[in-house]
PDB file of C-alpha atoms in Angstrom:
ATOM      1  CA  UNK L   1     146.987 112.532  87.516  1.00 47.00           C
ATOM      2  CA  UNK L   2     148.277 110.037  90.077  1.00 44.00           C
ATOM      3  CA  UNK L   3     146.975 106.366  89.525  1.00 45.00           C
ATOM      4  CA  UNK L   4     145.127 104.753  91.644  1.00 44.00           C
ATOM      5  CA  UNK L   5     144.923 101.224  92.292  1.00 43.00           C
ATOM      6  CA  UNK L   6     142.120  98.896  93.239  1.00 39.00           C
ATOM      7  CA  UNK L   7     141.478  95.372  95.225  1.00 37.00           C
ATOM      8  CA  UNK L   8     139.060  92.688  94.089  1.00 40.00           C
ATOM      9  CA  UNK L   9     138.235  89.383  96.090  1.00 39.00           C
ATOM     10  CA  UNK L  10     136.298  86.934  94.130  1.00 42.00           C
ATOM     11  CA  UNK L  11     134.707  83.951  95.327  1.00 39.00           C
ATOM     12  CA  UNK L  12     132.838  81.788  92.734  1.00 42.00           C
ATOM     13  CA  UNK L  13     131.772  77.956  93.785  1.00 41.00           C
ATOM     14  CA  UNK L  14     134.336  77.543  96.249  1.00 40.00           C
ATOM     15  CA  UNK L  15     137.290  78.932  94.304  1.00 40.00           C
ATOM     16  CA  UNK L  16     138.783  82.155  95.299  1.00 40.00           C
ATOM     17  CA  UNK L  17     140.939  84.356  93.325  1.00 43.00           C
ATOM     18  CA  UNK L  18     142.669  87.715  93.491  1.00 37.00           C
ATOM     19  CA  UNK L  19     142.631  90.262  90.449  1.00 40.00           C
ATOM     20  CA  UNK L  20     144.984  93.128  91.156  1.00 37.00           C
ATOM     21  CA  UNK L  21     145.363  95.231  87.960  1.00 40.00           C
ATOM     22  CA  UNK L  22     146.492  99.147  88.782  1.00 40.00           C
ATOM     23  CA  UNK L  23     144.158 101.827  86.719  1.00 38.00           C
ATOM     24  CA  UNK L  24     144.631 105.307  86.028  1.00 40.00           C
ATOM     25  CA  UNK L  25     141.998 107.865  86.768  1.00 41.00           C
ATOM     26  CA  UNK L  26     140.675 107.219  83.339  1.00 42.00           C
ATOM     27  CA  UNK L  27     140.055 103.600  83.598  1.00 42.00           C
ATOM     28  CA  UNK L  28     143.424 102.644  81.234  1.00 42.00           C
ATOM     29  CA  UNK L  29     145.380  99.797  82.438  1.00 42.00           C
ATOM     30  CA  UNK L  30     148.775 100.908  84.167  1.00 41.00           C
ATOM     31  CA  UNK L  31     151.496  99.222  81.669  1.00 44.00           C
ATOM     32  CA  UNK L  32     153.868  96.648  83.608  1.00 46.00           C
ATOM     33  CA  UNK L  33     157.251  95.774  83.123  1.00 51.00           C
ATOM     34  CA  UNK L  34     157.276  92.083  81.700  1.00 56.00           C
ATOM     35  CA  UNK L  35     159.771  89.587  83.319  1.00 55.00           C
ATOM     36  CA  UNK L  36     161.903  87.648  81.198  1.00 57.00           C
ATOM     37  CA  UNK L  37     161.008  83.609  80.175  1.00 58.00           C
ATOM     38  CA  UNK L  38     163.993  82.382  82.403  1.00 62.00           C
ATOM     39  CA  UNK L  39     162.903  85.059  85.390  1.00 63.00           C
ATOM     40  CA  UNK L  40     159.478  83.253  85.143  1.00 58.00           C
ATOM     41  CA  UNK L  41     160.826  79.754  85.368  1.00 60.00           C
ATOM     42  CA  UNK L  42     163.112  80.776  88.193  1.00 64.00           C
ATOM     43  CA  UNK L  43     160.187  82.301  89.971  1.00 60.00           C
ATOM     44  CA  UNK L  44     158.034  79.052  89.635  1.00 61.00           C
ATOM     45  CA  UNK L  45     160.926  76.880  90.839  1.00 62.00           C
ATOM     46  CA  UNK L  46     161.598  78.988  93.627  1.00 62.00           C
ATOM     47  CA  UNK L  47     157.513  78.948  94.892  1.00 56.00           C
ATOM     48  CA  UNK L  48     157.773  75.298  94.538  1.00 56.00           C
ATOM     49  CA  UNK L  49     160.971  74.870  96.594  1.00 56.00           C
ATOM     50  CA  UNK L  50     159.654  77.273  99.466  1.00 52.00           C
ATOM     51  CA  UNK L  51     156.179  75.296  99.370  1.00 49.00           C
ATOM     52  CA  UNK L  52     158.190  72.211 100.037  1.00 51.00           C
ATOM     53  CA  UNK L  53     160.520  73.198 102.779  1.00 50.00           C
ATOM     54  CA  UNK L  54     158.719  75.703 104.694  1.00 47.00           C
ATOM     55  CA  UNK L  55     157.417  74.566 107.653  1.00 48.00           C
ATOM     56  CA  UNK L  56     154.535  76.246 109.575  1.00 49.00           C
ATOM     57  CA  UNK L  57     155.360  77.637 112.832  1.00 50.00           C
ATOM     58  CA  UNK L  58     153.792  75.830 115.891  1.00 52.00           C
ATOM     59  CA  UNK L  59     150.029  76.810 116.175  1.00 52.00           C
ATOM     60  CA  UNK L  60     148.271  77.886 119.790  1.00 57.00           C
ATOM     61  CA  UNK L  61     145.602  76.052 121.086  1.00 73.00           C
ATOM     62  CA  UNK L  62     142.484  76.488 118.960  1.00 78.00           C
ATOM     63  CA  UNK L  63     139.832  79.136 120.212  1.00 77.00           C
ATOM     64  CA  UNK L  64     136.838  78.106 121.877  1.00 84.00           C
ATOM     65  CA  UNK L  65     133.659  79.203 120.243  1.00 66.00           C
ATOM     66  CA  UNK L  66     132.942  82.888 120.810  1.00 62.00           C
ATOM     67  CA  UNK L  67     136.584  83.939 121.326  1.00 73.00           C
ATOM     68  CA  UNK L  68     139.006  86.366 119.696  1.00 65.00           C
ATOM     69  CA  UNK L  69     140.808  84.763 116.789  1.00 70.00           C
ATOM     70  CA  UNK L  70     144.819  85.604 116.876  1.00 78.00           C
ATOM     71  CA  UNK L  71     145.996  88.048 113.858  1.00 76.00           C
ATOM     72  CA  UNK L  72     148.602  86.356 111.613  1.00 75.00           C
ATOM     73  CA  UNK L  73     152.110  87.868 112.857  1.00 82.00           C
ATOM     74  CA  UNK L  74     153.494  90.380 110.349  1.00 76.00           C
ATOM     75  CA  UNK L  75     156.311  88.232 109.420  1.00 84.00           C
ATOM     76  CA  UNK L  76     154.595  85.661 108.217  1.00 84.00           C
ATOM     77  CA  UNK L  77     151.912  87.000 106.402  1.00 71.00           C
ATOM     78  CA  UNK L  78     151.505  85.522 102.900  1.00 73.00           C
ATOM     79  CA  UNK L  79     149.700  86.180 100.228  1.00 66.00           C
ATOM     80  CA  UNK L  80     149.893  83.599  97.839  1.00 68.00           C
ATOM     81  CA  UNK L  81     147.099  81.336  97.274  1.00 64.00           C
ATOM     82  CA  UNK L  82     147.585  77.869  98.572  1.00 64.00           C
ATOM     83  CA  UNK L  83     146.983  74.472  96.307  1.00 66.00           C
ATOM     84  CA  UNK L  84     144.444  73.442  95.058  1.00 65.00           C
ATOM     85  CA  UNK L  85     143.239  76.857  94.543  1.00 71.00           C
ATOM     86  CA  UNK L  86     146.447  78.600  92.696  1.00 83.00           C
ATOM     87  CA  UNK L  87     146.545  78.167  89.279  1.00 90.00           C
ATOM     88  CA  UNK L  88     149.768  78.220  87.158  1.00 92.00           C
ATOM     89  CA  UNK L  89     148.334  77.915  83.593  1.00 94.00           C
ATOM     90  CA  UNK L  90     152.129  76.602  82.256  1.00 95.00           C
ATOM     91  CA  UNK L  91     151.971  73.516  84.565  1.00 94.00           C
ATOM     92  CA  UNK L  92     149.868  71.674  82.397  1.00 93.00           C
ATOM     93  CA  UNK L  93     149.555  72.799  79.091  1.00 95.00           C
ATOM     94  CA  UNK L  94     147.365  70.330  76.653  1.00 95.00           C
ATOM     95  CA  UNK L  95     147.186  70.127  72.932  1.00 94.00           C
ATOM     96  CA  UNK L  96     144.408  68.553  70.987  1.00 93.00           C
ATOM     97  CA  UNK L  97     145.522  66.817  67.645  1.00 93.00           C
ATOM     98  CA  UNK L  98     144.891  63.566  66.104  1.00 92.00           C
ATOM     99  CA  UNK L  99     147.280  61.022  66.794  1.00 92.00           C
ATOM    100  CA  UNK L 100     148.027  59.662  63.278  1.00 92.00           C
ATOM    101  CA  UNK L 101     149.833  61.509  60.123  1.00 94.00           C
ATOM    102  CA  UNK L 102     146.302  63.556  59.642  1.00 94.00           C
ATOM    103  CA  UNK L 103     147.397  65.817  62.823  1.00 93.00           C
ATOM    104  CA  UNK L 104     151.024  65.966  62.103  1.00 95.00           C
ATOM    105  CA  UNK L 105     151.089  69.367  60.076  1.00 95.00           C
ATOM    106  CA  UNK L 106     148.884  71.002  63.050  1.00 95.00           C
ATOM    107  CA  UNK L 107     150.995  69.686  65.590  1.00 94.00           C
ATOM    108  CA  UNK L 108     154.380  70.564  63.766  1.00 96.00           C
ATOM    109  CA  UNK L 109     152.782  74.039  63.461  1.00 96.00           C
ATOM    110  CA  UNK L 110     151.823  74.162  67.254  1.00 96.00           C
ATOM    111  CA  UNK L 111     155.256  73.169  68.245  1.00 96.00           C
ATOM    112  CA  UNK L 112     157.044  76.122  66.600  1.00 96.00           C
ATOM    113  CA  UNK L 113     154.213  78.358  68.408  1.00 97.00           C
ATOM    114  CA  UNK L 114     154.991  76.916  71.480  1.00 96.00           C
ATOM    115  CA  UNK L 115     159.108  77.192  70.635  1.00 96.00           C
ATOM    116  CA  UNK L 116     158.354  80.999  69.948  1.00 96.00           C
ATOM    117  CA  UNK L 117     156.670  81.393  73.283  1.00 96.00           C
ATOM    118  CA  UNK L 118     159.285  79.295  75.146  1.00 96.00           C
ATOM    119  CA  UNK L 119     156.944  76.830  76.348  1.00 95.00           C
ATOM    120  CA  UNK L 120     158.879  73.883  76.734  1.00 92.00           C
ATOM    121  CA  UNK L 121     156.378  71.453  78.725  1.00 93.00           C
ATOM    122  CA  UNK L 122     153.543  70.088  77.056  1.00 94.00           C
ATOM    123  CA  UNK L 123     151.421  67.310  75.992  1.00 94.00           C
ATOM    124  CA  UNK L 124     149.089  66.016  73.177  1.00 94.00           C
ATOM    125  CA  UNK L 125     145.804  64.912  73.625  1.00 93.00           C
ATOM    126  CA  UNK L 126     144.420  62.352  71.084  1.00 92.00           C
ATOM    127  CA  UNK L 127     141.481  64.071  69.214  1.00 92.00           C
ATOM    128  CA  UNK L 128     138.732  62.032  68.474  1.00 91.00           C
ATOM    129  CA  UNK L 129     138.561  60.399  64.943  1.00 92.00           C
ATOM    130  CA  UNK L 130     135.016  61.225  63.962  1.00 89.00           C
ATOM    131  CA  UNK L 131     134.859  58.267  61.434  1.00 87.00           C
ATOM    132  CA  UNK L 132     136.049  55.178  63.863  1.00 90.00           C
ATOM    133  CA  UNK L 133     135.409  56.655  67.567  1.00 90.00           C
ATOM    134  CA  UNK L 134     132.692  54.107  69.137  1.00 91.00           C
ATOM    135  CA  UNK L 135     131.821  56.456  71.848  1.00 90.00           C
ATOM    136  CA  UNK L 136     131.010  59.387  69.281  1.00 90.00           C
ATOM    137  CA  UNK L 137     128.817  56.592  67.236  1.00 89.00           C
ATOM    138  CA  UNK L 138     126.670  55.537  70.405  1.00 89.00           C
ATOM    139  CA  UNK L 139     126.203  59.332  71.731  1.00 88.00           C
ATOM    140  CA  UNK L 140     124.999  60.203  68.780  1.00 86.00           C
ATOM    141  CA  UNK L 141     122.389  57.817  68.409  1.00 86.00           C
ATOM    142  CA  UNK L 142     120.947  58.495  71.548  1.00 85.00           C
ATOM    143  CA  UNK L 143     118.986  61.655  70.123  1.00 79.00           C
ATOM    144  CA  UNK L 144     116.982  61.115  67.366  1.00 78.00           C
ATOM    145  CA  UNK L 145     117.459  63.713  64.220  1.00 77.00           C
ATOM    146  CA  UNK L 146     120.525  65.177  66.229  1.00 79.00           C
ATOM    147  CA  UNK L 147     122.405  65.718  62.935  1.00 80.00           C
ATOM    148  CA  UNK L 148     119.968  66.717  60.789  1.00 75.00           C
ATOM    149  CA  UNK L 149     119.991  70.221  62.503  1.00 65.00           C
ATOM    150  CA  UNK L 150     123.983  70.818  62.981  1.00 66.00           C
ATOM    151  CA  UNK L 151     125.896  71.355  60.197  1.00 64.00           C
ATOM    152  CA  UNK L 152     129.345  68.782  60.042  1.00 69.00           C
ATOM    153  CA  UNK L 153     127.600  67.371  62.821  1.00 82.00           C
ATOM    154  CA  UNK L 154     130.022  64.282  63.430  1.00 80.00           C
ATOM    155  CA  UNK L 155     133.102  66.571  63.010  1.00 85.00           C
ATOM    156  CA  UNK L 156     131.766  69.139  65.185  1.00 86.00           C
ATOM    157  CA  UNK L 157     130.276  67.164  67.678  1.00 89.00           C
ATOM    158  CA  UNK L 158     133.663  64.947  67.548  1.00 90.00           C
ATOM    159  CA  UNK L 159     135.648  68.294  68.723  1.00 91.00           C
ATOM    160  CA  UNK L 160     132.912  68.502  71.784  1.00 91.00           C
ATOM    161  CA  UNK L 161     133.742  65.030  72.685  1.00 92.00           C
ATOM    162  CA  UNK L 162     137.503  65.779  72.208  1.00 92.00           C
ATOM    163  CA  UNK L 163     137.425  68.777  74.639  1.00 94.00           C
ATOM    164  CA  UNK L 164     135.167  67.131  76.886  1.00 91.00           C
ATOM    165  CA  UNK L 165     137.673  64.074  77.463  1.00 92.00           C
ATOM    166  CA  UNK L 166     140.357  66.712  78.003  1.00 93.00           C
ATOM    167  CA  UNK L 167     138.010  68.277  81.022  1.00 92.00           C
ATOM    168  CA  UNK L 168     137.330  64.606  82.517  1.00 92.00           C
ATOM    169  CA  UNK L 169     141.192  64.252  82.422  1.00 93.00           C
ATOM    170  CA  UNK L 170     142.064  67.436  84.454  1.00 93.00           C
ATOM    171  CA  UNK L 171     139.102  66.298  86.844  1.00 90.00           C
ATOM    172  CA  UNK L 172     140.567  62.713  86.964  1.00 90.00           C
ATOM    173  CA  UNK L 173     143.779  63.873  87.808  1.00 91.00           C
ATOM    174  CA  UNK L 174     142.583  66.710  90.072  1.00 89.00           C
ATOM    175  CA  UNK L 175     144.627  69.312  88.502  1.00 90.00           C
ATOM    176  CA  UNK L 176     143.589  72.652  89.590  1.00 92.00           C
ATOM    177  CA  UNK L 177     143.759  74.095  85.856  1.00 94.00           C
ATOM    178  CA  UNK L 178     144.932  73.555  82.562  1.00 96.00           C
ATOM    179  CA  UNK L 179     146.116  75.669  79.362  1.00 97.00           C
ATOM    180  CA  UNK L 180     144.255  73.868  76.192  1.00 97.00           C
ATOM    181  CA  UNK L 181     145.138  74.597  72.509  1.00 97.00           C
ATOM    182  CA  UNK L 182     143.406  73.343  69.481  1.00 94.00           C
ATOM    183  CA  UNK L 183     146.754  72.362  67.041  1.00 93.00           C
ATOM    184  CA  UNK L 184     145.686  75.276  64.664  1.00 93.00           C
ATOM    185  CA  UNK L 185     145.983  78.038  67.309  1.00 95.00           C
ATOM    186  CA  UNK L 186     148.355  80.761  66.745  1.00 95.00           C
ATOM    187  CA  UNK L 187     150.106  82.804  69.839  1.00 96.00           C
ATOM    188  CA  UNK L 188     150.729  86.582  69.987  1.00 95.00           C
ATOM    189  CA  UNK L 189     153.974  88.105  70.612  1.00 96.00           C
ATOM    190  CA  UNK L 190     155.689  87.309  74.014  1.00 96.00           C
ATOM    191  CA  UNK L 191     152.428  84.984  74.870  1.00 97.00           C
ATOM    192  CA  UNK L 192     154.241  83.502  77.954  1.00 97.00           C
ATOM    193  CA  UNK L 193     155.168  86.680  79.837  1.00 96.00           C
ATOM    194  CA  UNK L 194     151.888  88.222  78.793  1.00 96.00           C
ATOM    195  CA  UNK L 195     149.965  85.900  80.220  1.00 95.00           C
ATOM    196  CA  UNK L 196     152.005  85.081  83.115  1.00 93.00           C
ATOM    197  CA  UNK L 197     151.780  88.664  84.245  1.00 92.00           C
ATOM    198  CA  UNK L 198     148.162  88.198  84.306  1.00 89.00           C
ATOM    199  CA  UNK L 199     148.456  85.271  86.148  1.00 87.00           C
ATOM    200  CA  UNK L 200     150.854  86.557  88.785  1.00 82.00           C
ATOM    201  CA  UNK L 201     148.582  87.053  91.809  1.00 67.00           C
ATOM    202  CA  UNK L 202     146.540  84.335  90.390  1.00 63.00           C
ATOM    203  CA  UNK L 203     143.407  84.475  88.435  1.00 75.00           C
ATOM    204  CA  UNK L 204     140.281  85.392  90.038  1.00 75.00           C
ATOM    205  CA  UNK L 205     137.596  82.468  90.463  1.00 82.00           C
ATOM    206  CA  UNK L 206     136.744  81.192  87.232  1.00 89.00           C
ATOM    207  CA  UNK L 207     135.534  78.116  85.069  1.00 90.00           C
ATOM    208  CA  UNK L 208     137.436  79.306  81.649  1.00 91.00           C
ATOM    209  CA  UNK L 209     139.620  82.036  80.723  1.00 92.00           C
ATOM    210  CA  UNK L 210     139.397  82.456  76.876  1.00 92.00           C
ATOM    211  CA  UNK L 211     142.763  83.178  75.598  1.00 94.00           C
ATOM    212  CA  UNK L 212     141.575  84.330  71.635  1.00 85.00           C
ATOM    213  CA  UNK L 213     138.123  85.851  71.588  1.00 78.00           C
ATOM    214  CA  UNK L 214     135.847  85.293  68.444  1.00 76.00           C
ATOM    215  CA  UNK L 215     133.143  87.828  69.114  1.00 66.00           C
ATOM    216  CA  UNK L 216     133.590  90.052  66.163  1.00 65.00           C
ATOM    217  CA  UNK L 217     133.423  89.105  62.564  1.00 61.00           C
ATOM    218  CA  UNK L 218     136.782  87.418  61.033  1.00 67.00           C
ATOM    219  CA  UNK L 219     138.151  87.941  64.319  1.00 68.00           C
ATOM    220  CA  UNK L 220     138.617  84.212  64.658  1.00 74.00           C
ATOM    221  CA  UNK L 221     141.770  84.224  62.160  1.00 78.00           C
ATOM    222  CA  UNK L 222     142.931  88.024  62.558  1.00 84.00           C
ATOM    223  CA  UNK L 223     145.855  88.456  64.516  1.00 87.00           C
ATOM    224  CA  UNK L 224     145.123  90.960  67.509  1.00 88.00           C
ATOM    225  CA  UNK L 225     146.385  94.766  66.439  1.00 89.00           C
ATOM    226  CA  UNK L 226     147.430  94.952  69.800  1.00 92.00           C
ATOM    227  CA  UNK L 227     150.461  92.410  70.728  1.00 92.00           C
ATOM    228  CA  UNK L 228     152.252  94.236  73.245  1.00 93.00           C
ATOM    229  CA  UNK L 229     150.108  95.221  76.281  1.00 93.00           C
ATOM    230  CA  UNK L 230     149.558  93.337  79.286  1.00 92.00           C
ATOM    231  CA  UNK L 231     146.003  92.026  79.084  1.00 93.00           C
ATOM    232  CA  UNK L 232     143.341  92.910  81.018  1.00 91.00           C
ATOM    233  CA  UNK L 233     140.810  90.023  82.433  1.00 90.00           C
ATOM    234  CA  UNK L 234     137.156  90.861  81.722  1.00 87.00           C
ATOM    235  CA  UNK L 235     134.062  88.915  82.595  1.00 85.00           C
ATOM    236  CA  UNK L 236     131.571  88.131  80.259  1.00 80.00           C
ATOM    237  CA  UNK L 237     130.619  85.781  77.065  1.00 76.00           C
ATOM    238  CA  UNK L 238     134.109  85.097  75.653  1.00 74.00           C
ATOM    239  CA  UNK L 239     132.945  84.204  71.781  1.00 74.00           C
ATOM    240  CA  UNK L 240     132.327  81.282  69.730  1.00 74.00           C
ATOM    241  CA  UNK L 241     135.786  79.485  69.482  1.00 81.00           C
ATOM    242  CA  UNK L 242     137.889  77.466  72.043  1.00 87.00           C
ATOM    243  CA  UNK L 243     141.276  76.951  70.469  1.00 92.00           C
ATOM    244  CA  UNK L 244     142.952  78.980  73.267  1.00 95.00           C
ATOM    245  CA  UNK L 245     141.729  78.957  76.565  1.00 95.00           C
ATOM    246  CA  UNK L 246     142.285  78.075  80.646  1.00 95.00           C
ATOM    247  CA  UNK L 247     139.880  75.758  82.115  1.00 94.00           C
ATOM    248  CA  UNK L 248     139.885  75.416  85.956  1.00 93.00           C
ATOM    249  CA  UNK L 249     138.712  72.107  87.590  1.00 91.00           C
ATOM    250  CA  UNK L 250     135.368  73.561  88.407  1.00 89.00           C
ATOM    251  CA  UNK L 251     134.951  74.494  85.078  1.00 89.00           C
ATOM    252  CA  UNK L 252     135.892  70.993  83.604  1.00 90.00           C
ATOM    253  CA  UNK L 253     133.420  69.585  85.913  1.00 87.00           C
ATOM    254  CA  UNK L 254     130.804  72.074  84.333  1.00 86.00           C
ATOM    255  CA  UNK L 255     131.670  71.585  81.043  1.00 86.00           C
ATOM    256  CA  UNK L 256     131.754  68.111  81.053  1.00 86.00           C
ATOM    257  CA  UNK L 257     128.460  67.388  82.849  1.00 83.00           C
ATOM    258  CA  UNK L 258     126.234  69.848  80.695  1.00 81.00           C
ATOM    259  CA  UNK L 259     127.233  68.296  77.383  1.00 84.00           C
ATOM    260  CA  UNK L 260     126.588  64.514  78.515  1.00 83.00           C
ATOM    261  CA  UNK L 261     125.348  63.289  75.801  1.00 85.00           C
ATOM    262  CA  UNK L 262     126.675  65.139  73.399  1.00 85.00           C
ATOM    263  CA  UNK L 263     124.393  68.013  72.166  1.00 83.00           C
ATOM    264  CA  UNK L 264     126.156  70.791  71.022  1.00 82.00           C
ATOM    265  CA  UNK L 265     129.386  72.209  69.903  1.00 81.00           C
ATOM    266  CA  UNK L 266     131.927  72.958  72.768  1.00 81.00           C
ATOM    267  CA  UNK L 267     132.039  76.799  72.263  1.00 79.00           C
ATOM    268  CA  UNK L 268     127.984  76.790  72.367  1.00 77.00           C
ATOM    269  CA  UNK L 269     128.550  75.700  76.226  1.00 75.00           C
ATOM    270  CA  UNK L 270     129.783  79.359  76.735  1.00 74.00           C
ATOM    271  CA  UNK L 271     126.814  80.772  75.933  1.00 69.00           C
ATOM    272  CA  UNK L 272     124.306  78.145  77.170  1.00 63.00           C
ATOM    273  CA  UNK L 273     123.861  74.694  78.582  1.00 62.00           C
ATOM    274  CA  UNK L 274     121.352  72.532  77.245  1.00 59.00           C
ATOM    275  CA  UNK L 275     120.704  70.496  80.360  1.00 61.00           C
ATOM    276  CA  UNK L 276     120.865  72.863  83.053  1.00 58.00           C
ATOM    277  CA  UNK L 277     119.439  69.938  85.696  1.00 59.00           C
ATOM    278  CA  UNK L 278     122.963  68.421  85.764  1.00 59.00           C
ATOM    279  CA  UNK L 279     125.128  71.600  85.755  1.00 59.00           C
ATOM    280  CA  UNK L 280     124.867  73.920  88.608  1.00 63.00           C
ATOM    281  CA  UNK L 281     120.868  74.061  88.797  1.00 58.00           C
ATOM    282  CA  UNK L 282     121.533  76.723  91.205  1.00 56.00           C
ATOM    283  CA  UNK L 283     122.775  79.284  88.646  1.00 62.00           C
ATOM    284  CA  UNK L 284     120.541  81.868  86.980  1.00 62.00           C
ATOM    285  CA  UNK L 285     119.961  80.797  83.378  1.00 58.00           C
ATOM    286  CA  UNK L 286     118.278  83.469  82.130  1.00 63.00           C
ATOM    287  CA  UNK L 287     119.368  85.023  78.878  1.00 59.00           C
ATOM    288  CA  UNK L 288     120.723  88.117  80.270  1.00 58.00           C
ATOM    289  CA  UNK L 289     122.620  86.225  82.653  1.00 59.00           C
ATOM    290  CA  UNK L 290     125.960  84.122  82.645  1.00 60.00           C
ATOM    291  CA  UNK L 291     125.471  80.391  83.609  1.00 67.00           C
ATOM    292  CA  UNK L 292     129.102  80.283  84.607  1.00 76.00           C
ATOM    293  CA  UNK L 293     132.009  82.318  85.317  1.00 85.00           C
ATOM    294  CA  UNK L 294     133.638  82.939  81.993  1.00 85.00           C
ATOM    295  CA  UNK L 295     136.577  85.391  81.667  1.00 89.00           C
ATOM    296  CA  UNK L 296     138.661  86.446  78.424  1.00 90.00           C
ATOM    297  CA  UNK L 297     141.618  88.434  77.777  1.00 92.00           C
ATOM    298  CA  UNK L 298     141.923  91.689  76.313  1.00 91.00           C
ATOM    299  CA  UNK L 299     143.672  91.905  73.853  1.00 92.00           C
ATOM    300  CA  UNK L 300     143.616  88.199  72.857  1.00 91.00           C
ATOM    301  CA  UNK L 301     146.526  86.308  72.908  1.00 94.00           C
ATOM    302  CA  UNK L 302     145.347  83.719  70.286  1.00 94.00           C
ATOM    303  CA  UNK L 303     143.893  83.081  67.217  1.00 92.00           C
ATOM    304  CA  UNK L 304     143.462  80.789  64.656  1.00 90.00           C
ATOM    305  CA  UNK L 305     145.039  79.735  61.426  1.00 84.00           C
ATOM    306  CA  UNK L 306     142.299  78.702  59.672  1.00 80.00           C
TER     307      UNK L 306
END
């Protein structure tokens, strides 16, 4: 049977993206030839150079209301998303880890994972010290009895504050998106090439793309059986973990607003938002509806070592 393709234009909260997988008539994904890491790097450099050196052709006078718009000349057609809508997940890679010696084993293990994946540009972000962080102490005092209901409350909400601070950093810097890891993340084989193939035509409009889904028992620490296929992006609840994911600037705003002051663990935000009045109140928050644009890769590209 000959393969057929489909084209999807996804618009969400002002974020436009294209998803261009090819499917067989039975609905299975067509396998892609993966580029090498050197080809991926060269491609990103060429795109950056082209965006800096290309000058726009002179435009005709703007049409008046009711007139026809001119079509784009064939030789000038570009199907590449302009900034700030284009997301390169490798442009801003952030790893959350304690700054002192307690975080050293995790940092060293994650650096080894990055080296295997060919990720050379990354930054560490200081994790919250639950024993000393004054902001964490203040926010926990705002809600009486909060820590009586959540197991390992201080460490759990400390993680939530660590992620929230990364999201705040994304918004402050104006980054289109960032790829975020906890320091116990493990990466699948050919991680970079496979993810780059997914993102080649940019992602669909999204808040979060989960790279390591944890909806099944023991899946949190179990490597995916398939570590060779180019993943397919699916929309839906991505599971109970946030050890490896891509957050857009829209998602960063949403997640930062929804857990302020701290109320739930960071991954709980992917299933519900405790304060709907402060996070996109126009979105239907019924149990059968998603409260944001959440996606995940199938198969998973990451899991947790612990």
